[in-house]
Amino acid sequence: MKKMIQHGLAIVDSPYDDEGKKRTLVNKLLLGLTPSQYLLQAFRNPFNWILAAIFAIGIPILIGRFFFGLAWATSGSNDYPWGLFLGFGLFAMVPLSSSGFQLGTACEIFGRHDLEPIERLALLNGLLGYFFAVMYLLADLGQPWRLPYPMVVSFGPAAVLFLVAWHVATYLSVQVAEVSTAFFEWIGFPAGKRAIRKITLGLTVSGIILSTLHQGALGALFTYAPGKVHPLWYSSSFQWLHFFVSSLPGGLCMVITVSTIVAKTMAWRGDSRFHEKLDKVTVSLAKGACMGIATYITIKLIGIAHDNKWAYLDTGWGQWFMFEIIVGFMLPLTLMTYGVHTRKMAIVRIGAFMTVFGVVLNRVNTAMITFNWKLPHREIPPWREVIISLTIFATYIVVYRFILYRLPILYKWRRQEQEETVPEAVPAAARGRREASTVPVASYSRMTKLD
Amino acid sequence: MKRRNFLKACLIGGTTIALGKTNKGYASGSFEGYPEAMGVLVDTTRCIGCRSCEAACNKEQKLPEPDTSFDDPSVFEHDRRPTAKAYTVVNRYQKEQPSGPVYRKVQCNHCNEPACLTSCFVNAYTKTQEGAVIYNSKVCVGCRNCMIACPFNAPGYDYDSATNPVVKKCILCYDTRLKYGRPPACVEICPQEALTFGHRADLIKLAHERIRATPDRYVDHVYGEKEVGGTSWLYLAPVGFDKLGFDTTLSNDPIISNVKDFLGMVPMVLSIWPALFSGIHLLCKNQEHGEHGHDTDSNQEDTKP
């Protein structure tokens, strides 16, 4: 894409193209390219080849899982009923997706409009994370077609999972509504956008409620297995609090991570507002994440003190626990605090990556690695399970990229009247480029011949 | 904030509360089990490891043929657990002891307050009056939370089935025998009378009576009398239960009592959060209108609620 823009391609950021004609849906879907140009840029991207390789192997195995059963695709263990699909897919994706409700709260409830350049990215990150957590769940459930049963057929209201099912389903629809404003802008349906704007406050508040509860509920799921989860990762009183509080820095740091990646890999898509404000917004997010991590470490230590589990720290499990909390939480807290104070963005971002790693490690530890710590054998996921997990994650990346390329997430959608009222919203660089090149498509086709 | 928006927020909050009400857990005090509940007392000092109970269970429950025959002693080399293909298994312990090995039959213990039942989000499990924990495989979604929750690792999952995998475990022969007042197949077949079927309350008395009559033969504990709120299957043992693969670290409270801390918090969040955050929003709004030039950067509010 970068090369094409250098050669004068006008990126899609308004309903009208250069000649003032209304863009068609196909044109918007193809990023303003012709089909052959679109294919060309897709083929030229080496990352697409990696994805293609993953899909070529992964999709047949994923389909095989539904034909040959879970025993074929996963470890199919009675002692470790939850493998990678849930241990990583569900339990790690959900905390990394708490960004939606946090940025929604900051912008809409606390009125932190300075965070708006990243609000939509955070909302989308939340939506996709949840959506793909559900995809992982569908791959893992014995009978995924029965997923609506807890909603319509048979109710088990005393179960924590019942709460998780209802809340994730409700919250997914809340997030679809929140992200749909960007979609309505892009598709050209302002009435829909206005309707959503009116209920934004309600959506945001219900987002906070649902998130608090099901982030905590995922932790509470493990309070059903007091003897199986290792005491250092288990706390009857605080388990839900540990999961909820660690999801806060997890979500914020995931947004820092994603925004860092997209600012590098799809710089053309972000407008000047996004690029100029990114560092400042990252600092704000990192500050929030630092407070979250500090709170998390505190209650984690309180949890250990509450049940007097200090002796466990002196075991092999204890060292593993200290590795998790030091590398995954304490070190990033130090790095981010230092980075924020000295405005060293690279250090802040490294801290954020490490926090994401820490949260994922914590969930995988609780659900898989330290689970059944009293049993003599540990379960290593078989290769098919790993491949399927990787395939679903690759799909997540593809869908994420597909949406970021198109919808006004990283940039502001320009409308005719907006250009007059909010001129600074127009990416100056892009406009300059467009003025400079008189015959964009012609110059581009010249380039393709050269290649 | 417009009044209309406020009312809308209230409406949405209210709906969420109404929705969430159903999520409240049954916070029952201490359920001692149904008075008429039946149970089985396993006297491990009598068991000779003949595995005829395994064979009887296989036949009664129409389970698939086992990999090796029920006479094959090689299965004792490793500890086994109940699976979807074998609802009960016998394990051998204390092999090197001069007093000879001790055998222990493992199956679902049919808790008074089953963890599987309370963890199931489609309410597939039922604790019947007769004491059996049965399940409705027609609604099982296959989340396997019951297997996570079970403190005895009893439920198995038939991972091999692609089209209709469900959780499977001992149901105390409820459909074919218990319902009609007959003992389970394993009890009936036992040649050593190691298994005794009866009312749970009577079995507890019987177990303590045996310990009192021959204190040298048993350790003074009836496993299952109090563990996780009591189970329908009760065990007597000649040596410490921890030496026979029993989990002796289990609390006497049912598993659900660990979850109540969280379940109690749910209605609080549902009722307090909407007002709290709508209120904060109102405060922030007023501030914006009041002092136009306020510096948002100096006001580094943490984004977590």
PDB file of N, CA, C and O in Angstrom, chain B residues 208-247:
ATOM      1  N   HIS B 208     -19.148 -46.514  61.345  1.00  0.00           N
ATOM      2  CA  HIS B 208     -18.570 -46.223  62.665  1.00  0.00           C
ATOM      3  C   HIS B 208     -18.651 -47.430  63.575  1.00  0.00           C
ATOM      4  O   HIS B 208     -17.765 -47.655  64.410  1.00  0.00           O
ATOM      5  N   GLU B 209     -19.714 -48.214  63.402  1.00  0.00           N
ATOM      6  CA  GLU B 209     -19.848 -49.440  64.192  1.00  0.00           C
ATOM      7  C   GLU B 209     -18.693 -50.411  63.889  1.00  0.00           C
ATOM      8  O   GLU B 209     -18.087 -50.989  64.792  1.00  0.00           O
ATOM      9  N   ARG B 210     -18.364 -50.530  62.590  1.00  0.00           N
ATOM     10  CA  ARG B 210     -17.256 -51.426  62.214  1.00  0.00           C
ATOM     11  C   ARG B 210     -15.939 -50.934  62.790  1.00  0.00           C
ATOM     12  O   ARG B 210     -15.128 -51.722  63.280  1.00  0.00           O
ATOM     13  N   ILE B 211     -15.720 -49.622  62.729  1.00  0.00           N
ATOM     14  CA  ILE B 211     -14.478 -49.078  63.271  1.00  0.00           C
ATOM     15  C   ILE B 211     -14.410 -49.351  64.773  1.00  0.00           C
ATOM     16  O   ILE B 211     -13.378 -49.743  65.317  1.00  0.00           O
ATOM     17  N   ARG B 212     -15.565 -49.193  65.448  1.00  0.00           N
ATOM     18  CA  ARG B 212     -15.588 -49.387  66.899  1.00  0.00           C
ATOM     19  C   ARG B 212     -15.333 -50.852  67.256  1.00  0.00           C
ATOM     20  O   ARG B 212     -14.579 -51.164  68.167  1.00  0.00           O
ATOM     21  N   ALA B 213     -15.938 -51.751  66.471  1.00  0.00           N
ATOM     22  CA  ALA B 213     -15.828 -53.171  66.781  1.00  0.00           C
ATOM     23  C   ALA B 213     -14.418 -53.705  66.517  1.00  0.00           C
ATOM     24  O   ALA B 213     -13.896 -54.510  67.293  1.00  0.00           O
ATOM     25  N   THR B 214     -13.786 -53.270  65.417  1.00  0.00           N
ATOM     26  CA  THR B 214     -12.431 -53.745  65.104  1.00  0.00           C
ATOM     27  C   THR B 214     -11.520 -52.565  64.816  1.00  0.00           C
ATOM     28  O   THR B 214     -11.196 -52.289  63.655  1.00  0.00           O
ATOM     29  N   PRO B 215     -11.109 -51.855  65.863  1.00  0.00           N
ATOM     30  CA  PRO B 215     -10.320 -50.629  65.646  1.00  0.00           C
ATOM     31  C   PRO B 215      -8.957 -50.901  65.021  1.00  0.00           C
ATOM     32  O   PRO B 215      -8.384 -49.998  64.406  1.00  0.00           O
ATOM     33  N   ASP B 216      -8.451 -52.114  65.125  1.00  0.00           N
ATOM     34  CA  ASP B 216      -7.138 -52.412  64.530  1.00  0.00           C
ATOM     35  C   ASP B 216      -7.222 -52.476  63.008  1.00  0.00           C
ATOM     36  O   ASP B 216      -6.241 -52.301  62.305  1.00  0.00           O
ATOM     37  N   ARG B 217      -8.390 -52.798  62.530  1.00  0.00           N
ATOM     38  CA  ARG B 217      -8.582 -53.034  61.102  1.00  0.00           C
ATOM     39  C   ARG B 217      -8.672 -51.731  60.296  1.00  0.00           C
ATOM     40  O   ARG B 217      -8.326 -51.721  59.116  1.00  0.00           O
ATOM     41  N   TYR B 218      -9.165 -50.661  60.918  1.00  0.00           N
ATOM     42  CA  TYR B 218      -9.472 -49.434  60.173  1.00  0.00           C
ATOM     43  C   TYR B 218      -8.777 -48.222  60.777  1.00  0.00           C
ATOM     44  O   TYR B 218      -8.475 -48.184  61.968  1.00  0.00           O
ATOM     45  N   VAL B 219      -8.541 -47.211  59.943  1.00  0.00           N
ATOM     46  CA  VAL B 219      -8.244 -45.887  60.497  1.00  0.00           C
ATOM     47  C   VAL B 219      -9.583 -45.263  60.865  1.00  0.00           C
ATOM     48  O   VAL B 219     -10.613 -45.553  60.248  1.00  0.00           O
ATOM     49  N   ASP B 220      -9.546 -44.403  61.862  1.00  0.00           N
ATOM     50  CA  ASP B 220     -10.799 -43.896  62.422  1.00  0.00           C
ATOM     51  C   ASP B 220     -11.325 -42.712  61.605  1.00  0.00           C
ATOM     52  O   ASP B 220     -11.325 -41.577  62.049  1.00  0.00           O
ATOM     53  N   HIS B 221     -11.761 -43.029  60.398  1.00  0.00           N
ATOM     54  CA  HIS B 221     -12.318 -41.967  59.560  1.00  0.00           C
ATOM     55  C   HIS B 221     -13.198 -42.599  58.497  1.00  0.00           C
ATOM     56  O   HIS B 221     -12.864 -43.657  57.950  1.00  0.00           O
ATOM     57  N   VAL B 222     -14.340 -42.001  58.263  1.00  0.00           N
ATOM     58  CA  VAL B 222     -15.206 -42.462  57.172  1.00  0.00           C
ATOM     59  C   VAL B 222     -15.118 -41.414  56.069  1.00  0.00           C
ATOM     60  O   VAL B 222     -15.639 -40.314  56.205  1.00  0.00           O
ATOM     61  N   TYR B 223     -14.407 -41.796  54.994  1.00  0.00           N
ATOM     62  CA  TYR B 223     -14.215 -40.825  53.907  1.00  0.00           C
ATOM     63  C   TYR B 223     -15.532 -40.650  53.166  1.00  0.00           C
ATOM     64  O   TYR B 223     -16.148 -41.635  52.741  1.00  0.00           O
ATOM     65  N   GLY B 224     -15.956 -39.401  53.029  1.00  0.00           N
ATOM     66  CA  GLY B 224     -17.231 -39.142  52.358  1.00  0.00           C
ATOM     67  C   GLY B 224     -18.327 -38.754  53.327  1.00  0.00           C
ATOM     68  O   GLY B 224     -19.384 -38.280  52.931  1.00  0.00           O
ATOM     69  N   GLU B 225     -18.063 -38.950  54.628  1.00  0.00           N
ATOM     70  CA  GLU B 225     -19.090 -38.545  55.596  1.00  0.00           C
ATOM     71  C   GLU B 225     -19.215 -37.019  55.600  1.00  0.00           C
ATOM     72  O   GLU B 225     -20.306 -36.465  55.617  1.00  0.00           O
ATOM     73  N   LYS B 226     -18.039 -36.345  55.576  1.00  0.00           N
ATOM     74  CA  LYS B 226     -18.080 -34.890  55.667  1.00  0.00           C
ATOM     75  C   LYS B 226     -17.440 -34.202  54.464  1.00  0.00           C
ATOM     76  O   LYS B 226     -17.712 -33.030  54.203  1.00  0.00           O
ATOM     77  N   GLU B 227     -16.588 -34.899  53.717  1.00  0.00           N
ATOM     78  CA  GLU B 227     -15.839 -34.264  52.625  1.00  0.00           C
ATOM     79  C   GLU B 227     -16.780 -33.571  51.640  1.00  0.00           C
ATOM     80  O   GLU B 227     -17.801 -34.131  51.254  1.00  0.00           O
ATOM     81  N   VAL B 228     -16.407 -32.382  51.236  1.00  0.00           N
ATOM     82  CA  VAL B 228     -17.191 -31.506  50.346  1.00  0.00           C
ATOM     83  C   VAL B 228     -18.698 -31.592  50.613  1.00  0.00           C
ATOM     84  O   VAL B 228     -19.511 -31.663  49.702  1.00  0.00           O
ATOM     85  N   GLY B 229     -19.047 -31.559  51.889  1.00  0.00           N
ATOM     86  CA  GLY B 229     -20.461 -31.542  52.251  1.00  0.00           C
ATOM     87  C   GLY B 229     -21.095 -32.917  52.329  1.00  0.00           C
ATOM     88  O   GLY B 229     -22.298 -33.028  52.522  1.00  0.00           O
ATOM     89  N   GLY B 230     -20.301 -33.964  52.206  1.00  0.00           N
ATOM     90  CA  GLY B 230     -20.821 -35.327  52.309  1.00  0.00           C
ATOM     91  C   GLY B 230     -21.129 -35.930  50.953  1.00  0.00           C
ATOM     92  O   GLY B 230     -21.577 -35.244  50.039  1.00  0.00           O
ATOM     93  N   THR B 231     -20.823 -37.233  50.833  1.00  0.00           N
ATOM     94  CA  THR B 231     -21.089 -37.913  49.563  1.00  0.00           C
ATOM     95  C   THR B 231     -21.888 -39.189  49.836  1.00  0.00           C
ATOM     96  O   THR B 231     -21.885 -39.700  50.958  1.00  0.00           O
ATOM     97  N   SER B 232     -22.556 -39.673  48.813  1.00  0.00           N
ATOM     98  CA  SER B 232     -23.355 -40.891  48.968  1.00  0.00           C
ATOM     99  C   SER B 232     -22.483 -42.135  49.037  1.00  0.00           C
ATOM    100  O   SER B 232     -22.899 -43.160  49.553  1.00  0.00           O
ATOM    101  N   TRP B 233     -21.294 -42.068  48.458  1.00  0.00           N
ATOM    102  CA  TRP B 233     -20.363 -43.188  48.567  1.00  0.00           C
ATOM    103  C   TRP B 233     -19.440 -42.915  49.738  1.00  0.00           C
ATOM    104  O   TRP B 233     -18.877 -41.821  49.857  1.00  0.00           O
ATOM    105  N   LEU B 234     -19.297 -43.919  50.613  1.00  0.00           N
ATOM    106  CA  LEU B 234     -18.505 -43.763  51.823  1.00  0.00           C
ATOM    107  C   LEU B 234     -17.415 -44.829  51.811  1.00  0.00           C
ATOM    108  O   LEU B 234     -17.630 -45.931  51.293  1.00  0.00           O
ATOM    109  N   TYR B 235     -16.271 -44.508  52.366  1.00  0.00           N
ATOM    110  CA  TYR B 235     -15.144 -45.435  52.301  1.00  0.00           C
ATOM    111  C   TYR B 235     -14.582 -45.698  53.693  1.00  0.00           C
ATOM    112  O   TYR B 235     -14.455 -44.782  54.508  1.00  0.00           O
ATOM    113  N   LEU B 236     -14.217 -46.964  53.935  1.00  0.00           N
ATOM    114  CA  LEU B 236     -13.433 -47.344  55.108  1.00  0.00           C
ATOM    115  C   LEU B 236     -12.085 -47.834  54.605  1.00  0.00           C
ATOM    116  O   LEU B 236     -12.006 -48.477  53.552  1.00  0.00           O
ATOM    117  N   ALA B 237     -11.017 -47.541  55.347  1.00  0.00           N
ATOM    118  CA  ALA B 237      -9.692 -47.929  54.856  1.00  0.00           C
ATOM    119  C   ALA B 237      -8.818 -48.417  56.000  1.00  0.00           C
ATOM    120  O   ALA B 237      -8.957 -47.971  57.141  1.00  0.00           O
ATOM    121  N   PRO B 238      -7.901 -49.356  55.682  1.00  0.00           N
ATOM    122  CA  PRO B 238      -6.998 -49.882  56.713  1.00  0.00           C
ATOM    123  C   PRO B 238      -5.809 -48.955  56.974  1.00  0.00           C
ATOM    124  O   PRO B 238      -5.151 -49.080  58.001  1.00  0.00           O
ATOM    125  N   VAL B 239      -5.495 -48.102  56.028  1.00  0.00           N
ATOM    126  CA  VAL B 239      -4.364 -47.171  56.188  1.00  0.00           C
ATOM    127  C   VAL B 239      -4.866 -45.765  55.882  1.00  0.00           C
ATOM    128  O   VAL B 239      -6.011 -45.588  55.451  1.00  0.00           O
ATOM    129  N   GLY B 240      -4.009 -44.780  56.093  1.00  0.00           N
ATOM    130  CA  GLY B 240      -4.400 -43.396  55.837  1.00  0.00           C
ATOM    131  C   GLY B 240      -4.952 -43.238  54.426  1.00  0.00           C
ATOM    132  O   GLY B 240      -4.416 -43.814  53.474  1.00  0.00           O
ATOM    133  N   PHE B 241      -6.016 -42.463  54.293  1.00  0.00           N
ATOM    134  CA  PHE B 241      -6.668 -42.339  52.989  1.00  0.00           C
ATOM    135  C   PHE B 241      -5.752 -41.723  51.938  1.00  0.00           C
ATOM    136  O   PHE B 241      -5.880 -41.990  50.750  1.00  0.00           O
ATOM    137  N   ASP B 242      -4.818 -40.888  52.407  1.00  0.00           N
ATOM    138  CA  ASP B 242      -3.905 -40.266  51.443  1.00  0.00           C
ATOM    139  C   ASP B 242      -3.032 -41.313  50.759  1.00  0.00           C
ATOM    140  O   ASP B 242      -2.575 -41.113  49.641  1.00  0.00           O
ATOM    141  N   LYS B 243      -2.819 -42.456  51.417  1.00  0.00           N
ATOM    142  CA  LYS B 243      -1.999 -43.513  50.816  1.00  0.00           C
ATOM    143  C   LYS B 243      -2.766 -44.290  49.761  1.00  0.00           C
ATOM    144  O   LYS B 243      -2.208 -45.084  49.016  1.00  0.00           O
ATOM    145  N   LEU B 244      -4.091 -44.110  49.716  1.00  0.00           N
ATOM    146  CA  LEU B 244      -4.921 -44.837  48.754  1.00  0.00           C
ATOM    147  C   LEU B 244      -5.402 -43.916  47.632  1.00  0.00           C
ATOM    148  O   LEU B 244      -6.404 -44.198  46.966  1.00  0.00           O
ATOM    149  N   GLY B 245      -4.700 -42.823  47.451  1.00  0.00           N
ATOM    150  CA  GLY B 245      -5.042 -41.942  46.341  1.00  0.00           C
ATOM    151  C   GLY B 245      -6.214 -41.028  46.596  1.00  0.00           C
ATOM    152  O   GLY B 245      -6.668 -40.323  45.687  1.00  0.00           O
ATOM    153  N   PHE B 246      -6.739 -41.015  47.824  1.00  0.00           N
ATOM    154  CA  PHE B 246      -7.827 -40.085  48.127  1.00  0.00           C
ATOM    155  C   PHE B 246      -7.252 -38.691  48.328  1.00  0.00           C
ATOM    156  O   PHE B 246      -6.147 -38.543  48.850  1.00  0.00           O
ATOM    157  N   ASP B 247      -8.015 -37.698  47.930  1.00  0.00           N
ATOM    158  CA  ASP B 247      -7.617 -36.321  48.210  1.00  0.00           C
ATOM    159  C   ASP B 247      -8.058 -35.992  49.631  1.00  0.00           C
ATOM    160  O   ASP B 247      -9.248 -35.840  49.908  1.00  0.00           O
TER     161      ASP B 247
END
